[in-house]
């Protein structure tokens, strides 16, 4: 059997970390006593596997690892020089870029400019838009898994959006888009800080989210500019038809009129939502098509295998 690797990383995005740790390796996740953002370690409501190990920052220098997986600028630019030994800093490294470039959509140079590091992008769109400079790149598209009993019901004649802290995150995450649609369509919002927006129903625990989403008639993604959200893929896996802005990677995920609706015209999206509310059969048919596509493109086995291959590549 191939060697099981010891990967040091950070708790940057909890849901992504859960799916990442389906790879056949041990993940040592940095933590601080008060569990601040980015240093949560093995913590919270997510059902972590035995291969997820809490790694207090004051013990990192005493451990041996095979690979360092960065997921944020400060981790790469600052943390490695604070918490790692000189020998640990010479280990194989991967930088996982979760986001689209912020300062400029096409001309922003990535902070990593190092031929010895592998830069992993989570969507082809992100890889296209970043200026990756000298750093070798690889695309590993998302992979998710939902409980077998979480399947589309659609009996709640409303739409659902899932975005954390939408009220605070401005136009990029589409808070204004959500408010505009909410005025004309029965629509609810789940996520951290959801009660700060009209229709907010609060945070739903990760393990419970698929079954919760399955009650709604459709899923709405109001986000203008970011990576492809895991909640969108989870909704597709359950069988919800997705209505979304046709921006970033979303334009390649939704087949209009087949698995949902994607458009840059918000009024057209509102028309589609009203039709789905009036026609449960169409909603179910679109959702079934979306689920088949999501299983093919975003299956957890492919995702875990892609990450295993990346870890093997840098540590060979």
CSV table of C-alpha atoms in Angstrom, one decimal:
chain,number,residue,atom,x,y,z
A,1,UNK,CA,0.0,0.0,0.0
A,2,UNK,CA,1.3,3.6,-0.7
A,3,UNK,CA,2.6,5.4,2.3
A,4,UNK,CA,0.0,7.4,4.3
A,5,UNK,CA,1.3,11.0,4.3
A,6,UNK,CA,1.3,13.5,7.2
A,7,UNK,CA,-0.1,16.8,6.0
A,8,UNK,CA,0.1,20.0,8.0
A,9,UNK,CA,-2.7,22.5,7.2
A,10,UNK,CA,-5.0,25.1,8.6
A,11,UNK,CA,-8.8,25.3,9.4
A,12,UNK,CA,-9.6,27.9,6.7
A,13,UNK,CA,-12.9,26.6,5.3
A,14,UNK,CA,-14.6,24.0,7.5
A,15,UNK,CA,-16.7,22.4,4.8
A,16,UNK,CA,-13.8,22.2,2.4
A,17,UNK,CA,-11.5,20.8,5.0
A,18,UNK,CA,-14.1,18.0,5.8
A,19,UNK,CA,-14.2,17.0,2.1
A,20,UNK,CA,-10.4,17.3,1.7
A,21,UNK,CA,-9.9,14.9,4.6
A,22,UNK,CA,-11.7,12.2,2.7
A,23,UNK,CA,-8.2,11.7,1.1
A,24,UNK,CA,-6.3,8.8,2.4
A,25,UNK,CA,-3.8,10.8,4.6
A,26,UNK,CA,-3.5,12.2,8.1
A,27,UNK,CA,-4.2,15.9,8.4
A,28,UNK,CA,-2.7,17.9,11.3
A,29,UNK,CA,-4.8,21.0,11.6
A,30,UNK,CA,-3.2,24.0,13.5
A,31,UNK,CA,-5.1,25.3,16.5
A,32,UNK,CA,-4.8,28.0,19.2
A,33,UNK,CA,-6.4,27.8,22.6
A,34,UNK,CA,-9.2,30.2,21.9
A,35,UNK,CA,-9.9,28.7,18.5
A,36,UNK,CA,-9.8,32.0,16.5
A,37,UNK,CA,-10.6,32.0,12.8
A,38,UNK,CA,-8.1,30.0,10.8
A,39,UNK,CA,-6.9,28.1,13.9
A,40,UNK,CA,-9.9,26.0,14.8
A,41,UNK,CA,-8.0,22.7,14.5
A,42,UNK,CA,-10.2,19.6,15.0
A,43,UNK,CA,-13.1,21.5,16.4
A,44,UNK,CA,-16.8,22.3,15.9
A,45,UNK,CA,-19.9,20.4,14.8
A,46,UNK,CA,-18.4,18.8,11.6
A,47,UNK,CA,-18.1,15.0,12.0
A,48,UNK,CA,-14.3,14.8,11.5
A,49,UNK,CA,-12.7,11.4,10.8
A,50,UNK,CA,-9.9,9.8,12.8
A,51,UNK,CA,-7.4,11.1,10.3
A,52,UNK,CA,-8.0,14.7,11.4
A,53,UNK,CA,-5.6,15.5,14.3
A,54,UNK,CA,-5.6,18.7,16.4
A,55,UNK,CA,-2.2,20.4,16.2
A,56,UNK,CA,-1.6,23.1,18.8
A,57,UNK,CA,0.7,25.8,17.4
A,58,UNK,CA,3.2,25.4,20.3
A,59,UNK,CA,3.8,21.7,19.4
A,60,UNK,CA,4.2,22.0,15.6
A,61,UNK,CA,8.0,22.2,15.8
A,62,UNK,CA,8.2,18.9,17.6
A,63,UNK,CA,6.3,17.0,14.9
A,64,UNK,CA,7.4,15.5,11.6
A,65,UNK,CA,5.4,16.1,8.4
A,66,UNK,CA,5.5,15.1,4.8
A,67,UNK,CA,3.9,18.2,3.2
A,68,UNK,CA,2.7,21.7,4.2
A,69,UNK,CA,-0.7,22.8,2.7
A,70,UNK,CA,-1.2,26.5,2.8
A,71,UNK,CA,-4.7,27.9,2.3
A,72,UNK,CA,-4.4,31.6,3.0
A,73,UNK,CA,-1.9,34.4,2.4
A,74,UNK,CA,-0.9,35.0,6.0
A,75,UNK,CA,-0.2,31.3,6.5
A,76,UNK,CA,2.3,31.4,3.6
A,77,UNK,CA,3.7,34.8,4.3
A,78,UNK,CA,3.8,34.9,8.1
A,79,UNK,CA,2.8,31.7,9.9
A,80,UNK,CA,5.4,29.4,8.4
A,81,UNK,CA,8.2,31.7,9.7
A,82,UNK,CA,6.6,31.8,13.2
A,83,UNK,CA,5.5,28.3,13.8
A,84,UNK,CA,7.7,26.1,11.6
A,85,UNK,CA,11.4,25.1,11.9
A,86,UNK,CA,13.9,25.8,9.2
A,87,UNK,CA,13.8,22.1,8.2
A,88,UNK,CA,10.0,22.1,8.1
A,89,UNK,CA,10.0,25.1,5.8
A,90,UNK,CA,12.0,23.0,3.3
A,91,UNK,CA,9.3,20.4,3.1
A,92,UNK,CA,7.2,20.0,-0.1
A,93,UNK,CA,4.5,22.7,-0.2
A,94,UNK,CA,1.1,23.2,-1.8
A,95,UNK,CA,-0.8,26.4,-1.8
A,96,UNK,CA,-4.5,25.9,-2.1
A,97,UNK,CA,-6.1,29.0,-3.6
A,98,UNK,CA,-9.8,29.1,-2.7
A,99,UNK,CA,-10.7,32.5,-4.2
A,100,UNK,CA,-10.9,34.6,-7.3
A,101,UNK,CA,-8.4,37.5,-7.5
A,102,UNK,CA,-9.8,40.5,-5.6
A,103,UNK,CA,-7.9,43.6,-6.4
A,104,UNK,CA,-8.2,43.2,-10.2
A,105,UNK,CA,-10.1,40.4,-12.0
A,106,UNK,CA,-7.4,39.7,-14.6
A,107,UNK,CA,-4.1,41.4,-13.7
A,108,UNK,CA,-3.6,40.5,-10.0
A,109,UNK,CA,-0.4,38.5,-9.4
A,110,UNK,CA,-0.7,35.6,-7.0
A,111,UNK,CA,1.3,36.1,-3.8
A,112,UNK,CA,3.1,32.8,-4.4
A,113,UNK,CA,5.8,33.1,-7.1
A,114,UNK,CA,7.9,30.0,-6.5
A,115,UNK,CA,8.6,27.2,-9.0
A,116,UNK,CA,9.1,24.8,-6.1
A,117,UNK,CA,5.5,25.1,-4.8
A,118,UNK,CA,2.4,23.6,-6.4
A,119,UNK,CA,-0.5,26.1,-6.7
A,120,UNK,CA,-3.9,24.4,-6.7
A,121,UNK,CA,-7.0,26.3,-7.9
A,122,UNK,CA,-10.5,25.0,-7.1
A,123,UNK,CA,-12.0,26.0,-10.5
A,124,UNK,CA,-10.8,26.5,-14.0
A,125,UNK,CA,-12.1,30.0,-13.9
A,126,UNK,CA,-9.9,30.9,-11.0
A,127,UNK,CA,-6.8,29.4,-12.7
A,128,UNK,CA,-7.6,31.5,-15.8
A,129,UNK,CA,-8.0,34.8,-14.0
A,130,UNK,CA,-5.1,34.7,-11.6
A,131,UNK,CA,-1.6,35.8,-12.8
A,132,UNK,CA,0.2,32.7,-11.6
A,133,UNK,CA,3.6,33.9,-12.5
A,134,UNK,CA,6.3,31.2,-12.2
A,135,UNK,CA,4.4,28.9,-9.9
A,136,UNK,CA,3.2,25.6,-11.4
A,137,UNK,CA,-0.5,25.1,-11.2
A,138,UNK,CA,-3.1,22.4,-11.0
A,139,UNK,CA,-6.9,22.5,-10.9
A,140,UNK,CA,-8.7,20.3,-8.5
A,141,UNK,CA,-12.4,20.9,-8.8
A,142,UNK,CA,-14.7,20.5,-5.7
A,143,UNK,CA,-16.0,17.2,-4.5
A,144,UNK,CA,-18.8,16.7,-2.1
A,145,UNK,CA,-20.8,13.9,-0.5
A,146,UNK,CA,-24.3,14.2,1.0
A,147,UNK,CA,-26.2,11.7,3.1
A,148,UNK,CA,-28.0,8.9,1.2
A,149,UNK,CA,-31.4,9.9,2.7
A,150,UNK,CA,-31.1,13.6,1.8
A,151,UNK,CA,-33.1,13.7,-1.4
A,152,UNK,CA,-35.2,16.4,-3.0
A,153,UNK,CA,-38.7,16.9,-1.6
A,154,UNK,CA,-39.5,20.4,-2.9
A,155,UNK,CA,-42.7,20.6,-0.9
A,156,UNK,CA,-41.8,24.0,0.6
A,157,UNK,CA,-42.8,26.5,-2.1
A,158,UNK,CA,-39.9,28.9,-1.5
A,159,UNK,CA,-36.4,29.4,-2.7
A,160,UNK,CA,-33.3,29.0,-0.5
A,161,UNK,CA,-30.0,30.8,-0.6
A,162,UNK,CA,-27.0,29.7,1.6
A,163,UNK,CA,-24.4,32.4,2.2
A,164,UNK,CA,-22.5,33.2,5.4
A,165,UNK,CA,-22.7,36.8,6.7
A,166,UNK,CA,-24.3,38.0,3.5
A,167,UNK,CA,-25.4,41.3,5.1
A,168,UNK,CA,-21.8,42.3,5.8
A,169,UNK,CA,-20.0,41.1,2.6
A,170,UNK,CA,-21.3,43.6,0.1
A,171,UNK,CA,-21.9,43.5,-3.6
A,172,UNK,CA,-19.4,40.8,-4.4
A,173,UNK,CA,-21.5,38.2,-2.5
A,174,UNK,CA,-24.7,39.7,-3.9
A,175,UNK,CA,-26.5,41.0,-0.8
A,176,UNK,CA,-28.2,43.6,-2.9
A,177,UNK,CA,-29.2,40.9,-5.4
A,178,UNK,CA,-30.7,38.8,-2.7
A,179,UNK,CA,-32.7,41.7,-1.3
A,180,UNK,CA,-34.0,42.6,-4.8
A,181,UNK,CA,-35.2,39.0,-5.5
A,182,UNK,CA,-36.6,38.7,-1.9
A,183,UNK,CA,-39.0,41.6,-2.6
A,184,UNK,CA,-40.6,39.6,-5.5
A,185,UNK,CA,-40.1,35.9,-4.7
A,186,UNK,CA,-40.7,33.9,-1.5
A,187,UNK,CA,-37.0,33.4,-0.6
A,188,UNK,CA,-35.1,32.4,2.6
A,189,UNK,CA,-31.5,32.6,3.6
A,190,UNK,CA,-29.5,30.2,5.7
A,191,UNK,CA,-26.0,30.7,7.0
A,192,UNK,CA,-24.1,32.5,9.7
A,193,UNK,CA,-25.6,35.9,10.3
A,194,UNK,CA,-28.6,35.1,8.2
A,195,UNK,CA,-30.9,36.8,10.7
A,196,UNK,CA,-29.4,40.1,9.6
A,197,UNK,CA,-31.2,39.8,6.3
A,198,UNK,CA,-34.9,39.6,5.4
A,199,UNK,CA,-36.0,35.9,5.2
A,200,UNK,CA,-33.0,34.8,7.3
A,201,UNK,CA,-33.5,31.4,9.0
A,202,UNK,CA,-30.1,31.3,10.8
A,203,UNK,CA,-27.2,28.9,10.5
A,204,UNK,CA,-27.8,25.2,9.7
A,205,UNK,CA,-25.2,22.7,10.8
A,206,UNK,CA,-23.1,21.2,8.0
A,207,UNK,CA,-24.3,17.7,8.5
A,208,UNK,CA,-28.0,18.8,8.5
A,209,UNK,CA,-27.8,21.2,5.6
A,210,UNK,CA,-28.5,18.7,2.7
A,211,UNK,CA,-31.7,17.5,4.3
A,212,UNK,CA,-32.7,21.0,5.2
A,213,UNK,CA,-32.2,22.2,1.6
A,214,UNK,CA,-34.2,19.3,0.2
A,215,UNK,CA,-37.4,20.8,1.5
A,216,UNK,CA,-37.2,23.9,-0.7
A,217,UNK,CA,-38.5,24.2,-4.3
A,218,UNK,CA,-35.2,25.7,-5.7
A,219,UNK,CA,-31.8,26.9,-4.7
A,220,UNK,CA,-30.8,30.5,-5.5
A,221,UNK,CA,-27.2,31.7,-5.7
A,222,UNK,CA,-26.9,35.5,-5.6
A,223,UNK,CA,-23.1,35.7,-5.7
A,224,UNK,CA,-21.6,37.9,-8.4
A,225,UNK,CA,-17.9,37.1,-8.1
A,226,UNK,CA,-16.3,34.3,-6.1
A,227,UNK,CA,-15.4,30.6,-6.4
A,228,UNK,CA,-18.0,28.0,-7.0
A,229,UNK,CA,-19.8,27.6,-3.6
A,230,UNK,CA,-19.9,24.2,-2.0
A,231,UNK,CA,-23.5,24.8,-1.0
A,232,UNK,CA,-24.4,25.0,-4.7
A,233,UNK,CA,-22.9,21.6,-5.4
A,234,UNK,CA,-24.5,20.1,-2.3
A,235,UNK,CA,-27.9,21.4,-3.4
A,236,UNK,CA,-27.3,19.8,-6.8
A,237,UNK,CA,-26.3,16.5,-5.2
A,238,UNK,CA,-29.6,16.6,-3.3
A,239,UNK,CA,-31.6,17.3,-6.4
A,240,UNK,CA,-32.5,20.9,-6.1
A,241,UNK,CA,-32.8,22.9,-9.3
A,242,UNK,CA,-30.3,25.8,-9.1
A,243,UNK,CA,-31.1,29.4,-10.2
A,244,UNK,CA,-27.9,31.5,-10.3
A,245,UNK,CA,-26.0,34.4,-11.8
A,246,UNK,CA,-24.1,33.2,-14.8
A,247,UNK,CA,-20.8,34.5,-13.6
A,248,UNK,CA,-17.4,32.9,-12.8
A,249,UNK,CA,-17.5,29.0,-12.9
A,250,UNK,CA,-21.3,28.9,-12.5
A,251,UNK,CA,-21.6,29.5,-16.3
A,252,UNK,CA,-20.2,26.0,-16.9
A,253,UNK,CA,-22.1,24.2,-14.2
A,254,UNK,CA,-25.7,25.1,-14.9
A,255,UNK,CA,-27.2,24.0,-18.3
A,256,UNK,CA,-30.0,26.5,-18.9
A,257,UNK,CA,-33.4,24.8,-19.0
A,258,UNK,CA,-31.8,21.4,-18.3
A,259,UNK,CA,-30.4,21.5,-14.8
A,260,UNK,CA,-31.5,24.9,-13.7
A,261,UNK,CA,-31.2,28.5,-14.8
A,262,UNK,CA,-28.2,30.8,-15.0
A,263,UNK,CA,-28.4,34.3,-16.4
A,264,UNK,CA,-26.9,37.8,-15.8
A,265,UNK,CA,-30.4,39.3,-16.1
A,266,UNK,CA,-32.0,39.3,-12.6
A,267,UNK,CA,-35.5,39.9,-13.9
A,268,UNK,CA,-35.2,36.8,-16.1
A,269,UNK,CA,-34.1,34.8,-13.1
A,270,UNK,CA,-37.1,36.0,-11.2
A,271,UNK,CA,-39.4,34.8,-14.0
A,272,UNK,CA,-37.8,31.4,-13.8
A,273,UNK,CA,-38.2,31.3,-10.0
A,274,UNK,CA,-42.0,32.1,-10.3
A,275,UNK,CA,-42.3,29.3,-12.9
A,276,UNK,CA,-40.6,26.7,-10.7
A,277,UNK,CA,-42.9,27.7,-7.8
A,278,UNK,CA,-45.9,27.2,-10.0
A,279,UNK,CA,-44.6,23.9,-11.6
A,280,UNK,CA,-43.2,21.4,-9.1
A,281,UNK,CA,-42.8,18.8,-11.9
A,282,UNK,CA,-40.5,21.0,-13.9
A,283,UNK,CA,-38.5,21.8,-10.7
A,284,UNK,CA,-38.0,18.1,-10.0
A,285,UNK,CA,-37.0,17.3,-13.6
A,286,UNK,CA,-34.4,20.1,-13.5
A,287,UNK,CA,-33.1,18.9,-10.1
A,288,UNK,CA,-32.8,15.3,-11.3
A,289,UNK,CA,-30.7,16.4,-14.3
A,290,UNK,CA,-28.5,18.6,-12.0
A,291,UNK,CA,-28.0,15.8,-9.6
A,292,UNK,CA,-26.7,13.4,-12.3
A,293,UNK,CA,-24.3,16.1,-13.6
A,294,UNK,CA,-23.0,16.9,-10.1
A,295,UNK,CA,-22.4,13.2,-9.3
A,296,UNK,CA,-20.3,13.0,-12.5
A,297,UNK,CA,-18.3,16.2,-12.1
A,298,UNK,CA,-18.1,16.7,-8.3
A,299,UNK,CA,-18.0,13.2,-6.9
A,300,UNK,CA,-16.0,12.8,-3.7
A,301,UNK,CA,-14.0,9.8,-5.0
A,302,UNK,CA,-12.6,11.8,-7.9
A,303,UNK,CA,-11.9,14.7,-5.6
A,304,UNK,CA,-10.1,12.5,-3.0
A,305,UNK,CA,-8.1,10.8,-5.8
A,306,UNK,CA,-7.1,14.2,-7.3
A,307,UNK,CA,-5.8,15.4,-4.0
A,308,UNK,CA,-4.0,12.1,-3.4
A,309,UNK,CA,-2.3,12.5,-6.8
A,310,UNK,CA,-1.2,16.1,-5.9
A,311,UNK,CA,0.2,15.1,-2.5
A,312,UNK,CA,2.1,12.2,-4.2
A,313,UNK,CA,3.4,14.5,-6.9
A,314,UNK,CA,5.1,17.0,-4.5
A,315,UNK,CA,6.4,14.3,-2.1
A,316,UNK,CA,7.6,11.7,-4.6
